[in-house]
mmCIF file of C-alpha atoms and ligand atoms in Angstrom:
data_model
loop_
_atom_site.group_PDB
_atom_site.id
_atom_site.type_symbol
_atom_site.label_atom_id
_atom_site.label_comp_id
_atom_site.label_asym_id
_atom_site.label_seq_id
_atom_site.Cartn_x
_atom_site.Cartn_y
_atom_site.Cartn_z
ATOM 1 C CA UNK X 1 -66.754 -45.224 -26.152
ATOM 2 C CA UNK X 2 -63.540 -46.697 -25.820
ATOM 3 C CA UNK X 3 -60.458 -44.381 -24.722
ATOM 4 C CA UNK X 4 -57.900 -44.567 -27.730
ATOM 5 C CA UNK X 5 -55.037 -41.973 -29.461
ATOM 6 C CA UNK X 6 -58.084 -39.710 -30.631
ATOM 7 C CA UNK X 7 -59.877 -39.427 -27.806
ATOM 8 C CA UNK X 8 -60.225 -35.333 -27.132
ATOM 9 C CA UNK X 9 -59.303 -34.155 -23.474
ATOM 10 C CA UNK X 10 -61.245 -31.443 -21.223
ATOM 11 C CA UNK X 11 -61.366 -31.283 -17.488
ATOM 12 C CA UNK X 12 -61.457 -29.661 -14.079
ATOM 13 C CA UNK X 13 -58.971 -28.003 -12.090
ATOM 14 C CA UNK X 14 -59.681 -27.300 -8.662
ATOM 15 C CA UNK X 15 -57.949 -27.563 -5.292
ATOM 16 C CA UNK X 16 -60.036 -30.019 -3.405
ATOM 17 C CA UNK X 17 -61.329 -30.981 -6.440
ATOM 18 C CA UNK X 18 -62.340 -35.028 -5.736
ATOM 19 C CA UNK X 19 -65.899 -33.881 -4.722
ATOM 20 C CA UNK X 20 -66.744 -32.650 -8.467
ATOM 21 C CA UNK X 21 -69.805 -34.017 -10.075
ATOM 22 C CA UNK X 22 -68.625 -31.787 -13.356
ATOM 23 C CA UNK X 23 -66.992 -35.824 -14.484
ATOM 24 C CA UNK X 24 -70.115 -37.353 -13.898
ATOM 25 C CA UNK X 25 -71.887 -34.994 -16.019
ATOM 26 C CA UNK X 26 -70.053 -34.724 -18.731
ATOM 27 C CA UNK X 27 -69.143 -37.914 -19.217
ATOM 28 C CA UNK X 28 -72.248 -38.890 -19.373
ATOM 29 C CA UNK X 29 -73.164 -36.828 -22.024
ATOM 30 C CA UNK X 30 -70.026 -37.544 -24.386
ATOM 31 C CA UNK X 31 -71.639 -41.211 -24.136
ATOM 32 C CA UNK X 32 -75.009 -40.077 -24.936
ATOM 33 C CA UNK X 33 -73.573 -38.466 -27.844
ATOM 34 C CA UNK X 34 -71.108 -41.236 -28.846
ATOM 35 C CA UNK X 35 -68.093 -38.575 -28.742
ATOM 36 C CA UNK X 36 -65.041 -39.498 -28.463
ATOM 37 C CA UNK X 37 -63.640 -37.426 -25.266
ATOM 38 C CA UNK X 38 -62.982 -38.115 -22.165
ATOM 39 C CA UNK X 39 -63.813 -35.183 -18.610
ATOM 40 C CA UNK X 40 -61.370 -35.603 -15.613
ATOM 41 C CA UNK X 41 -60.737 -33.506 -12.681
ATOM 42 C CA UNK X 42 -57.276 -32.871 -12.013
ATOM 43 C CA UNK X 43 -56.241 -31.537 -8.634
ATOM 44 C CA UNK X 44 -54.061 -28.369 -8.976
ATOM 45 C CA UNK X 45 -52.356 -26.292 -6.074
ATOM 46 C CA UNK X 46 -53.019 -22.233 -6.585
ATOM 47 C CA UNK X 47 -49.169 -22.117 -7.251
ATOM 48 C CA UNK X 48 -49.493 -24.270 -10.028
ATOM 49 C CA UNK X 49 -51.989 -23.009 -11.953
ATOM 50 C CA UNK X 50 -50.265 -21.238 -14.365
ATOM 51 C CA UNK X 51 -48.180 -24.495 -15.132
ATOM 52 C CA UNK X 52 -51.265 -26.520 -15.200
ATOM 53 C CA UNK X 53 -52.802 -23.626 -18.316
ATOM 54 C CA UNK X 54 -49.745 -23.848 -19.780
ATOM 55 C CA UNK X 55 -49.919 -27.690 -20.301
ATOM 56 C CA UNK X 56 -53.183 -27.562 -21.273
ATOM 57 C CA UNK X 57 -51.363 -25.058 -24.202
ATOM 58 C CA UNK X 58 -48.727 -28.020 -24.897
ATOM 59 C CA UNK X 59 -51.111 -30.961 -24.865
ATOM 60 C CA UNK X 60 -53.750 -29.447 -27.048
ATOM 61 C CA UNK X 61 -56.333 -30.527 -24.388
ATOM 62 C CA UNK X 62 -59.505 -28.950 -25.818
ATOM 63 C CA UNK X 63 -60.942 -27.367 -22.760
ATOM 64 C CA UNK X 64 -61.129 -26.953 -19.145
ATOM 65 C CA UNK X 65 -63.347 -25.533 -15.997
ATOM 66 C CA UNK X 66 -62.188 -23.898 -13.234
ATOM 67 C CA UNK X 67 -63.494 -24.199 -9.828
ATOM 68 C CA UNK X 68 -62.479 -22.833 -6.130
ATOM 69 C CA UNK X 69 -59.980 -21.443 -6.070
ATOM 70 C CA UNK X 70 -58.702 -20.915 -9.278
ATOM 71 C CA UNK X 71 -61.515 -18.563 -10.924
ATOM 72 C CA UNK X 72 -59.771 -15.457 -10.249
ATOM 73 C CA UNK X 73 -56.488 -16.358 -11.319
ATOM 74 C CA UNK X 74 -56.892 -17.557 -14.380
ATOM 75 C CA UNK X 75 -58.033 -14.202 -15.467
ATOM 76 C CA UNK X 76 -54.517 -13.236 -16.112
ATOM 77 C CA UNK X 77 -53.625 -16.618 -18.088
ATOM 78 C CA UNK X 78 -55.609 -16.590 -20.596
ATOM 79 C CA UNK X 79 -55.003 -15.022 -24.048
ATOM 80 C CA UNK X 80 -58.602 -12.991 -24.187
ATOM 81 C CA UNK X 81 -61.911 -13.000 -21.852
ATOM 82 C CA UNK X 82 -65.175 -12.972 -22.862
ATOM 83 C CA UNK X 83 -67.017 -9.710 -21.684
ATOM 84 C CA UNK X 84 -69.374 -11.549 -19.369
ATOM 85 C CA UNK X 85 -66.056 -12.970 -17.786
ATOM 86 C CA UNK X 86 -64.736 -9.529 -17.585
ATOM 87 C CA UNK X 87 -67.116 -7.915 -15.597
ATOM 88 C CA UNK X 88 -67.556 -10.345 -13.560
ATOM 89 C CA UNK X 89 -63.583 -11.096 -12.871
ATOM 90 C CA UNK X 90 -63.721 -14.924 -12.591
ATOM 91 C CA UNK X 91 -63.551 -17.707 -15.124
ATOM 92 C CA UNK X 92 -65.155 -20.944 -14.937
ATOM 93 C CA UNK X 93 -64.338 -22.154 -18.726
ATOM 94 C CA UNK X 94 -61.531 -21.733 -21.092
ATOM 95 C CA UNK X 95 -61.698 -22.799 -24.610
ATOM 96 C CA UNK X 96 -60.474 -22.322 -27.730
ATOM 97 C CA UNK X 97 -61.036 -20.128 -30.410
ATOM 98 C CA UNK X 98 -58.717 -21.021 -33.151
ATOM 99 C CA UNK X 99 -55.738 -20.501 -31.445
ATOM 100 C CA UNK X 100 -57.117 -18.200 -28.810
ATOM 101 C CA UNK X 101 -57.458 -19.167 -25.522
ATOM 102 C CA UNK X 102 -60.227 -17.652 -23.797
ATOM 103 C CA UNK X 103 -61.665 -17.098 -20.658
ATOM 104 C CA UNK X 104 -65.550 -17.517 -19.909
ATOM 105 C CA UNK X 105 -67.909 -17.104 -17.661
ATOM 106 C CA UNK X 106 -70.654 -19.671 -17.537
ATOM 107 C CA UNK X 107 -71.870 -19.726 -14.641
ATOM 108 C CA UNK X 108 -73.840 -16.277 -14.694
ATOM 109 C CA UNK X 109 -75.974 -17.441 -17.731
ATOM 110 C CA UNK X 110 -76.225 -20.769 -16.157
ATOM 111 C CA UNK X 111 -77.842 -19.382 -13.391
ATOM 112 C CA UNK X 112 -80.113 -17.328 -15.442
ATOM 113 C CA UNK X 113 -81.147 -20.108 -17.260
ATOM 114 C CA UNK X 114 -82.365 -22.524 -14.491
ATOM 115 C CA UNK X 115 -84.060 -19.249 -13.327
ATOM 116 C CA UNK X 116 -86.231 -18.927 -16.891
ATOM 117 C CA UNK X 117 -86.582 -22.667 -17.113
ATOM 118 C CA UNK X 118 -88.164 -22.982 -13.553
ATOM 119 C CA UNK X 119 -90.818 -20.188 -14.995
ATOM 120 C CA UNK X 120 -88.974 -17.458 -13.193
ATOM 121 C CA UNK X 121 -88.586 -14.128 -15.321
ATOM 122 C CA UNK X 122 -86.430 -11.763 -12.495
ATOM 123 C CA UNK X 123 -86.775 -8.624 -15.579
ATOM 124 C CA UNK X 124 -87.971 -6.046 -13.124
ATOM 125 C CA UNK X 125 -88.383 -7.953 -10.182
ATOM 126 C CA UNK X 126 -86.699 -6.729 -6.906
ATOM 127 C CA UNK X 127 -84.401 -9.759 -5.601
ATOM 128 C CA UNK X 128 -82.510 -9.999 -2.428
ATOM 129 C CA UNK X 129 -78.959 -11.665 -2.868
ATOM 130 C CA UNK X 130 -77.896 -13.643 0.314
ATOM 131 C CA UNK X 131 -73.969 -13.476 0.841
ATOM 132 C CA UNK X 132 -71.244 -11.236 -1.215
ATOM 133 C CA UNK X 133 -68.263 -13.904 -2.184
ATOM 134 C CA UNK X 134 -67.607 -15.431 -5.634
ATOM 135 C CA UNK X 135 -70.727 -17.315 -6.800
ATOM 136 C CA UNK X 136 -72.852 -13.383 -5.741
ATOM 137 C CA UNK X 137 -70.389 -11.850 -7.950
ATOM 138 C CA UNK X 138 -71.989 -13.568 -11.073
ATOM 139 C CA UNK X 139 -75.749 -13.863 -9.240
ATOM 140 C CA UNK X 140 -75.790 -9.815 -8.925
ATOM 141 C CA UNK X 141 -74.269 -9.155 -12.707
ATOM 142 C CA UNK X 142 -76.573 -11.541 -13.885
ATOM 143 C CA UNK X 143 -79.626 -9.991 -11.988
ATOM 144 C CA UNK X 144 -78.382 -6.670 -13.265
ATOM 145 C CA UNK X 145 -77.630 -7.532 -16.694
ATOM 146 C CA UNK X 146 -81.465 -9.072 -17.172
ATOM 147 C CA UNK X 147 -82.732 -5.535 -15.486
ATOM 148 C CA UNK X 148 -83.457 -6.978 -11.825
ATOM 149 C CA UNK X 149 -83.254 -4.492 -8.867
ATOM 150 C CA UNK X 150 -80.752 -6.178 -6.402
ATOM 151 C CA UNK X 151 -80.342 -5.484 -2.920
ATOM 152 C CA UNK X 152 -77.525 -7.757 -0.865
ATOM 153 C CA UNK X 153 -77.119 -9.155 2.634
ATOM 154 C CA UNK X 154 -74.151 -10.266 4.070
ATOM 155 C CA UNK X 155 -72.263 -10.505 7.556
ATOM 156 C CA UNK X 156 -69.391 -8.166 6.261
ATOM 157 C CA UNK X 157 -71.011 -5.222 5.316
ATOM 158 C CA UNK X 158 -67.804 -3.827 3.622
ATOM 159 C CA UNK X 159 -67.570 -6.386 1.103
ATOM 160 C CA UNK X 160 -71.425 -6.655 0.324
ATOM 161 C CA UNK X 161 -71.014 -2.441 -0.262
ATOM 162 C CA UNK X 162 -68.056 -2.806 -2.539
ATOM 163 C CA UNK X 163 -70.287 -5.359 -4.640
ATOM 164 C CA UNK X 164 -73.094 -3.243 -4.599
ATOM 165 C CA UNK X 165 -71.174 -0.488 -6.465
ATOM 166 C CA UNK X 166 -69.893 -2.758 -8.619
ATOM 167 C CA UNK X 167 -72.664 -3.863 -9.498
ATOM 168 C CA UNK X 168 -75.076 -0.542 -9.089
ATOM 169 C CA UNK X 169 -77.469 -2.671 -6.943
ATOM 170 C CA UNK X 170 -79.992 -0.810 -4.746
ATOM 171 C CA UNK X 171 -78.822 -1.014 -1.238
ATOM 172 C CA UNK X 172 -76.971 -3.329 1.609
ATOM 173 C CA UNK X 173 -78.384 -4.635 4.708
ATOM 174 C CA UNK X 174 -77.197 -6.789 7.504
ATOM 175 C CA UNK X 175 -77.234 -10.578 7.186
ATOM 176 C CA UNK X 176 -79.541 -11.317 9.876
ATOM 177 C CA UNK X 177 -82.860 -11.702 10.829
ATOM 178 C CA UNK X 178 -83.815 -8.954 12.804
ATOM 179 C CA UNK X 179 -82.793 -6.732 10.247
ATOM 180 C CA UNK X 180 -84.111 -8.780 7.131
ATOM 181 C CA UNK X 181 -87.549 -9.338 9.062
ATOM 182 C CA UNK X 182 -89.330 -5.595 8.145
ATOM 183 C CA UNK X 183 -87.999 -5.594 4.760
ATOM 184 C CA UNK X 184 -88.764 -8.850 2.938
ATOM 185 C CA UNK X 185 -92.326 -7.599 2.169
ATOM 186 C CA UNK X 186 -90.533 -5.495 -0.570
ATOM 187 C CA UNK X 187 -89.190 -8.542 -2.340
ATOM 188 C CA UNK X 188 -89.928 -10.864 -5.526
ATOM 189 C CA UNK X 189 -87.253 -13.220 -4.930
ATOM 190 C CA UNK X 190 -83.996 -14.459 -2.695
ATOM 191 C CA UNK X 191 -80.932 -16.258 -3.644
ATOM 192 C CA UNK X 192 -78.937 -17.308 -1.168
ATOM 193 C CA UNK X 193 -75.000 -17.292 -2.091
ATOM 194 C CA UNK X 194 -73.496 -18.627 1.030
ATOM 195 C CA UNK X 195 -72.911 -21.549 1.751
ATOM 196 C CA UNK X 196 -75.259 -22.540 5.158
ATOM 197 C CA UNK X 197 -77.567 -25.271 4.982
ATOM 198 C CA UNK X 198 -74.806 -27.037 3.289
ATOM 199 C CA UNK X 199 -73.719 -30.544 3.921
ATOM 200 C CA UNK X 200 -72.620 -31.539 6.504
ATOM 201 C CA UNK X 201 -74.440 -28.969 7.998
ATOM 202 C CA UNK X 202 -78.031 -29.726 6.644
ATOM 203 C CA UNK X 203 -79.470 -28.166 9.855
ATOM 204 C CA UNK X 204 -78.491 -24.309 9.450
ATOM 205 C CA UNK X 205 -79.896 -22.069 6.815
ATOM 206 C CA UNK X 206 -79.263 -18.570 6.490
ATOM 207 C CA UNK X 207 -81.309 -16.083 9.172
ATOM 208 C CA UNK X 208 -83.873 -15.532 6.397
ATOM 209 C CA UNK X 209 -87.910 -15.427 8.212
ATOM 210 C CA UNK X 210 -89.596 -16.932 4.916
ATOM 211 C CA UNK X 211 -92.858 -16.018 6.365
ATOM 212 C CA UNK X 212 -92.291 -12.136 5.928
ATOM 213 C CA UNK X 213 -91.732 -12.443 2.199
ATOM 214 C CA UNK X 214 -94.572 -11.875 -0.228
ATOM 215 C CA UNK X 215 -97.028 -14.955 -0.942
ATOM 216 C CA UNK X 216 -95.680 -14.455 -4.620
ATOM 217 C CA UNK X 217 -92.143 -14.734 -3.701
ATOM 218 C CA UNK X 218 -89.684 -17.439 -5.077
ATOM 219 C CA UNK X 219 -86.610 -18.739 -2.948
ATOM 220 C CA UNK X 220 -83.279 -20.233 -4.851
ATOM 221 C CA UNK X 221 -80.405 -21.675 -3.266
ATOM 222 C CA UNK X 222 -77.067 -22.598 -4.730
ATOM 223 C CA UNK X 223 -76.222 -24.779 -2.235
ATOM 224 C CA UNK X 224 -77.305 -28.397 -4.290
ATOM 225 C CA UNK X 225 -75.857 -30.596 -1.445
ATOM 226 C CA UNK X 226 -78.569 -31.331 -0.511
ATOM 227 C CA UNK X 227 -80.965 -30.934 -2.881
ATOM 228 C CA UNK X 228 -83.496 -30.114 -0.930
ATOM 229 C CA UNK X 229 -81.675 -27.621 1.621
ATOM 230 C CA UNK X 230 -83.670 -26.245 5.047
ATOM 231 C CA UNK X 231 -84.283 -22.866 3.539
ATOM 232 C CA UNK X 232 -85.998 -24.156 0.382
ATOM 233 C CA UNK X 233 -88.283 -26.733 2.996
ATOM 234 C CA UNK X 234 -89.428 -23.897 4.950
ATOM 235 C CA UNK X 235 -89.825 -21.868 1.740
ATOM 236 C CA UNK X 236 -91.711 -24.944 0.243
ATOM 237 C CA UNK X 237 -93.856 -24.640 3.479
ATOM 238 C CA UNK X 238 -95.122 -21.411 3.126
ATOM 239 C CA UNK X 239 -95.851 -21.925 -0.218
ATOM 240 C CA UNK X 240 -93.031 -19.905 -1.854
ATOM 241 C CA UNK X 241 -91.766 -21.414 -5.214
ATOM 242 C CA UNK X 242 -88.015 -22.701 -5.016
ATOM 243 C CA UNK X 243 -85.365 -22.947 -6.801
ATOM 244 C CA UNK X 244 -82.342 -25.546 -6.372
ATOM 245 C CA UNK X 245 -79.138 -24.890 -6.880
ATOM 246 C CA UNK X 246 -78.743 -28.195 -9.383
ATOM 247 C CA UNK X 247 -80.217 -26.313 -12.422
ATOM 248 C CA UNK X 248 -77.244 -23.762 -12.237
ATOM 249 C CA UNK X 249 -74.970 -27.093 -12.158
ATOM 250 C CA UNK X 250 -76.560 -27.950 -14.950
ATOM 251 C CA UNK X 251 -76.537 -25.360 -16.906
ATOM 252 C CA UNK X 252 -73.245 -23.738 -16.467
ATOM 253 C CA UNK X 253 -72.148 -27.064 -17.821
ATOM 254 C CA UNK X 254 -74.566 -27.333 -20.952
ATOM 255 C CA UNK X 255 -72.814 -24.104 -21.780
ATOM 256 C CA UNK X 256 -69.471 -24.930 -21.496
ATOM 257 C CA UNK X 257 -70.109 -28.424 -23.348
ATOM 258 C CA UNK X 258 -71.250 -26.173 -26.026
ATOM 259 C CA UNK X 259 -68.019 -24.355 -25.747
ATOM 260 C CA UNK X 260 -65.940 -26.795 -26.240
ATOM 261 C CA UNK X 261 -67.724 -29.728 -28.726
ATOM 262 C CA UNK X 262 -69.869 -27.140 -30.459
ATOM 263 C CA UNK X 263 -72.652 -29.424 -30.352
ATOM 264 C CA UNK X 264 -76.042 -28.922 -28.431
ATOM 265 C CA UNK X 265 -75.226 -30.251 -24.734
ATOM 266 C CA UNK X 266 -77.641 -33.317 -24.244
ATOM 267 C CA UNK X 267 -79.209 -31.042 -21.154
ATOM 268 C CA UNK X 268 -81.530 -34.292 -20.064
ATOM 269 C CA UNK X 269 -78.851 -36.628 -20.169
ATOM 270 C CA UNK X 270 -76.524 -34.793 -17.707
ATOM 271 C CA UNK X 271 -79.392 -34.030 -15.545
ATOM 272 C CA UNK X 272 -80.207 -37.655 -15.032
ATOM 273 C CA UNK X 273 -76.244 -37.609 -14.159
ATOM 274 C CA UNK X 274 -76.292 -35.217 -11.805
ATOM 275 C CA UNK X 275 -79.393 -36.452 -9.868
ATOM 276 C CA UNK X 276 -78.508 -39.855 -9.694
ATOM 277 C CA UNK X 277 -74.752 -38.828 -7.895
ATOM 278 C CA UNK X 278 -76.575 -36.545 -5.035
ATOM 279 C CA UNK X 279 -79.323 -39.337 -4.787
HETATM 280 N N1 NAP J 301 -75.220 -24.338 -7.862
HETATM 281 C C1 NAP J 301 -74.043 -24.008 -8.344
HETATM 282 O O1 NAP J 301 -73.717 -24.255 -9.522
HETATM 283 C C2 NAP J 301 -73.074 -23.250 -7.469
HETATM 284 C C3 NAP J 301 -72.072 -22.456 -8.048
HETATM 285 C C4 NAP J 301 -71.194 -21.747 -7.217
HETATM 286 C C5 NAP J 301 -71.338 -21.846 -5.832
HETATM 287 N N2 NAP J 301 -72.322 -22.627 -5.294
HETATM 288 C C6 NAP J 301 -72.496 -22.728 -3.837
HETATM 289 O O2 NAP J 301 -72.678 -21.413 -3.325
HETATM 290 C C7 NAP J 301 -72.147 -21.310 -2.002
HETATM 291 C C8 NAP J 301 -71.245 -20.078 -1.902
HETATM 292 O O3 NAP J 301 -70.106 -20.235 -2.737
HETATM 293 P P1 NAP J 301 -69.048 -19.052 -2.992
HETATM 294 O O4 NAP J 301 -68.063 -19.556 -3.960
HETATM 295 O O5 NAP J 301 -69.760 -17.780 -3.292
HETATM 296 O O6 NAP J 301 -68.364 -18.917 -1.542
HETATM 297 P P2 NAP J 301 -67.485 -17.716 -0.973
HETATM 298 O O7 NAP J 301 -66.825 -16.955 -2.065
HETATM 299 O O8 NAP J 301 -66.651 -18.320 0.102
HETATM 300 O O9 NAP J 301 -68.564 -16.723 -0.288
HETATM 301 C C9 NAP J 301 -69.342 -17.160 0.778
HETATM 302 C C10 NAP J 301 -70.307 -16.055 1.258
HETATM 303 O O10 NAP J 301 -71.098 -16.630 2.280
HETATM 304 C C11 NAP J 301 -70.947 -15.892 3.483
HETATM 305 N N3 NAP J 301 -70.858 -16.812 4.626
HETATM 306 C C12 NAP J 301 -70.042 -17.901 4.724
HETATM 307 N N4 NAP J 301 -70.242 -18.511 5.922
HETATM 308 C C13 NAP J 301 -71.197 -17.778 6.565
HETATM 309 C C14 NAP J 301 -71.815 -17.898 7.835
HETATM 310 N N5 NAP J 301 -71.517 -18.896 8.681
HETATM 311 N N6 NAP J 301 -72.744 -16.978 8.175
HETATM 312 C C15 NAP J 301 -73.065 -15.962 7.336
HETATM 313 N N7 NAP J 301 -72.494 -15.795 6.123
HETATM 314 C C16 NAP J 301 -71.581 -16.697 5.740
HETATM 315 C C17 NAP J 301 -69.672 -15.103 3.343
HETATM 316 O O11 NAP J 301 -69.844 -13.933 4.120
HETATM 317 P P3 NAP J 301 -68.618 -12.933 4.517
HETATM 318 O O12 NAP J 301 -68.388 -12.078 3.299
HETATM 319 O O13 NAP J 301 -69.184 -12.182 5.659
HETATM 320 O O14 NAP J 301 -67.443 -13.820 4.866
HETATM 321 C C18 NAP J 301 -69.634 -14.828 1.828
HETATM 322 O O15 NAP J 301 -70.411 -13.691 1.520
HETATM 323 C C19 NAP J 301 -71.416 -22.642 -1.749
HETATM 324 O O16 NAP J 301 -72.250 -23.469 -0.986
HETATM 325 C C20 NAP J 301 -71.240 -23.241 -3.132
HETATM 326 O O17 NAP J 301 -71.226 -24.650 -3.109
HETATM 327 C C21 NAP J 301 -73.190 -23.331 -6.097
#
């Protein structure tokens, strides 16, 4: 689809921001779709954020993401937030509602949906949530909201506890393996929410003995570069089921796409995307 004066804009803002695949993905599916509108990432320093919002205002561009390290922020610059983005107090999409602009969170239900649509159900499960920063923030309330038990590990114990009563998950323990080895028997699933086993470093994993969960356990892992991260091989290993972090990718972006276009986000399409940039 050619760019011309009716092409529609949305975008990223981030700060690094070159790395995002969000481009790749959507543009991909405008293509599939024939629309006319056109996904870039634009690079935006925390101090100009609110100048960057309030352009989007004067340009009429139709929609944006957020990424690190803007999700907090733009809590304050939007004009209402969706309850979702509320309690978890980060937005990942703005978009407009008449001539609202709002501020949503995608990227719980995102994650809830590659859950479901890898045959995991966490309703009444008890899952152990690996790390306590941003992305756990929207893991545990999503956990919660679906009626999961949640218990979370993390090196700083003080910011795991504040999440926990947040959150009114079950309990805190220590990020490490010692203290994770007697308990995992206890536990239906694991996400891990930090970022180890990450590339470049494709070698470390969190301190997580797979072999002490139960045989019906199921491991995900956010981290989607690589796909295939050491925590989800040794999972794989023992036979767990696992869960990469690309469907939540996906998905938080089918939603927003659906924000924004109000059309059915071709889901297949942007997968295909996706896949083919981490290849
Ligand atoms: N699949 C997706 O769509 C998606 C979405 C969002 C994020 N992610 C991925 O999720 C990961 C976490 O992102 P985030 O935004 O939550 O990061 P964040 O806010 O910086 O939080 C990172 C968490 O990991 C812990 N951590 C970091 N380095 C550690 C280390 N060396 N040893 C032990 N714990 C460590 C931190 O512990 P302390 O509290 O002790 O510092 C903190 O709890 C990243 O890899 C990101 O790419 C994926």
């Amino acid at each position: 689809m050619p760019i011309d004066a009716h092409t529609q804009v949305v975008g990223v803002l981030g700060y690094p921001v070159r790395h995002s695949l969000s481009p790749t993905m959507h543009n991909a599916a405008f293509e599939a779709l024939g629309l006319n509108w056109v996904y870039l990432a634009f690079e935006v320093p925390p101090e100009r954020l609110a100048e960057a919002i309030a352009g989007m205002r004067a340009l009429g561009i139709r929609g944006l993401n957020l990424t690190i390290p803007h999700k907090e922020a733009a809590c304050s610059l939007v004009d209402r937030l969706t309850a979702q983005a509320e309690a978890i107090g980060a937005v990942n999409t703005l978009f407009w509602d008449g001539d609202t602009l709002v501020g949503d969170n995608t990227d719980s239900e995102g994650f809830l949906r590659s859950l479901l649509e890898a045959g995991v159900e966490p309703k009444g499960q008890r899952v152990l949530v690996l790390g306590a920063g941003g992305s756990a923030r929207a893991i545990v309330y999503a956990l919660r909201q679906r009626g999961a038990s949640v218990w979370l590990a993390n090196r700083n114990l003080q910011r795991a506890e504040q999440l926990a009563q947040r959150y009114n998950a079950e309990g805190v323990l220590s990020l490490d393996a010692a203290a994770l080895a007697p308990q995992l028997t206890r536990f239906d699933g694991v996400v891990n929410c930090t970022p180890l086993g990450m590339h470049p470093n494709e070698e470390t994993m969190p301190p997580l003995p797979v072999a002490n969960l139960p045989a019906h356990a199921w491991v995900c892992d956010l981290v989607y570069r690589p796909l295939e991260t050491r925590l989800l091989r040794e999972a794989h290993a023992h036979g767990l089921k696992t869960v990469s972090g690309l469907g939540m990718l996906l998905w938080q972006g089918a939603l927003a796409f659906e924000r924004w276009t109000g059309t059915s986000a071709p889901v297949a399409v942007m997968a295909r995307a996706l896949r083919e940039s981490l290849a």
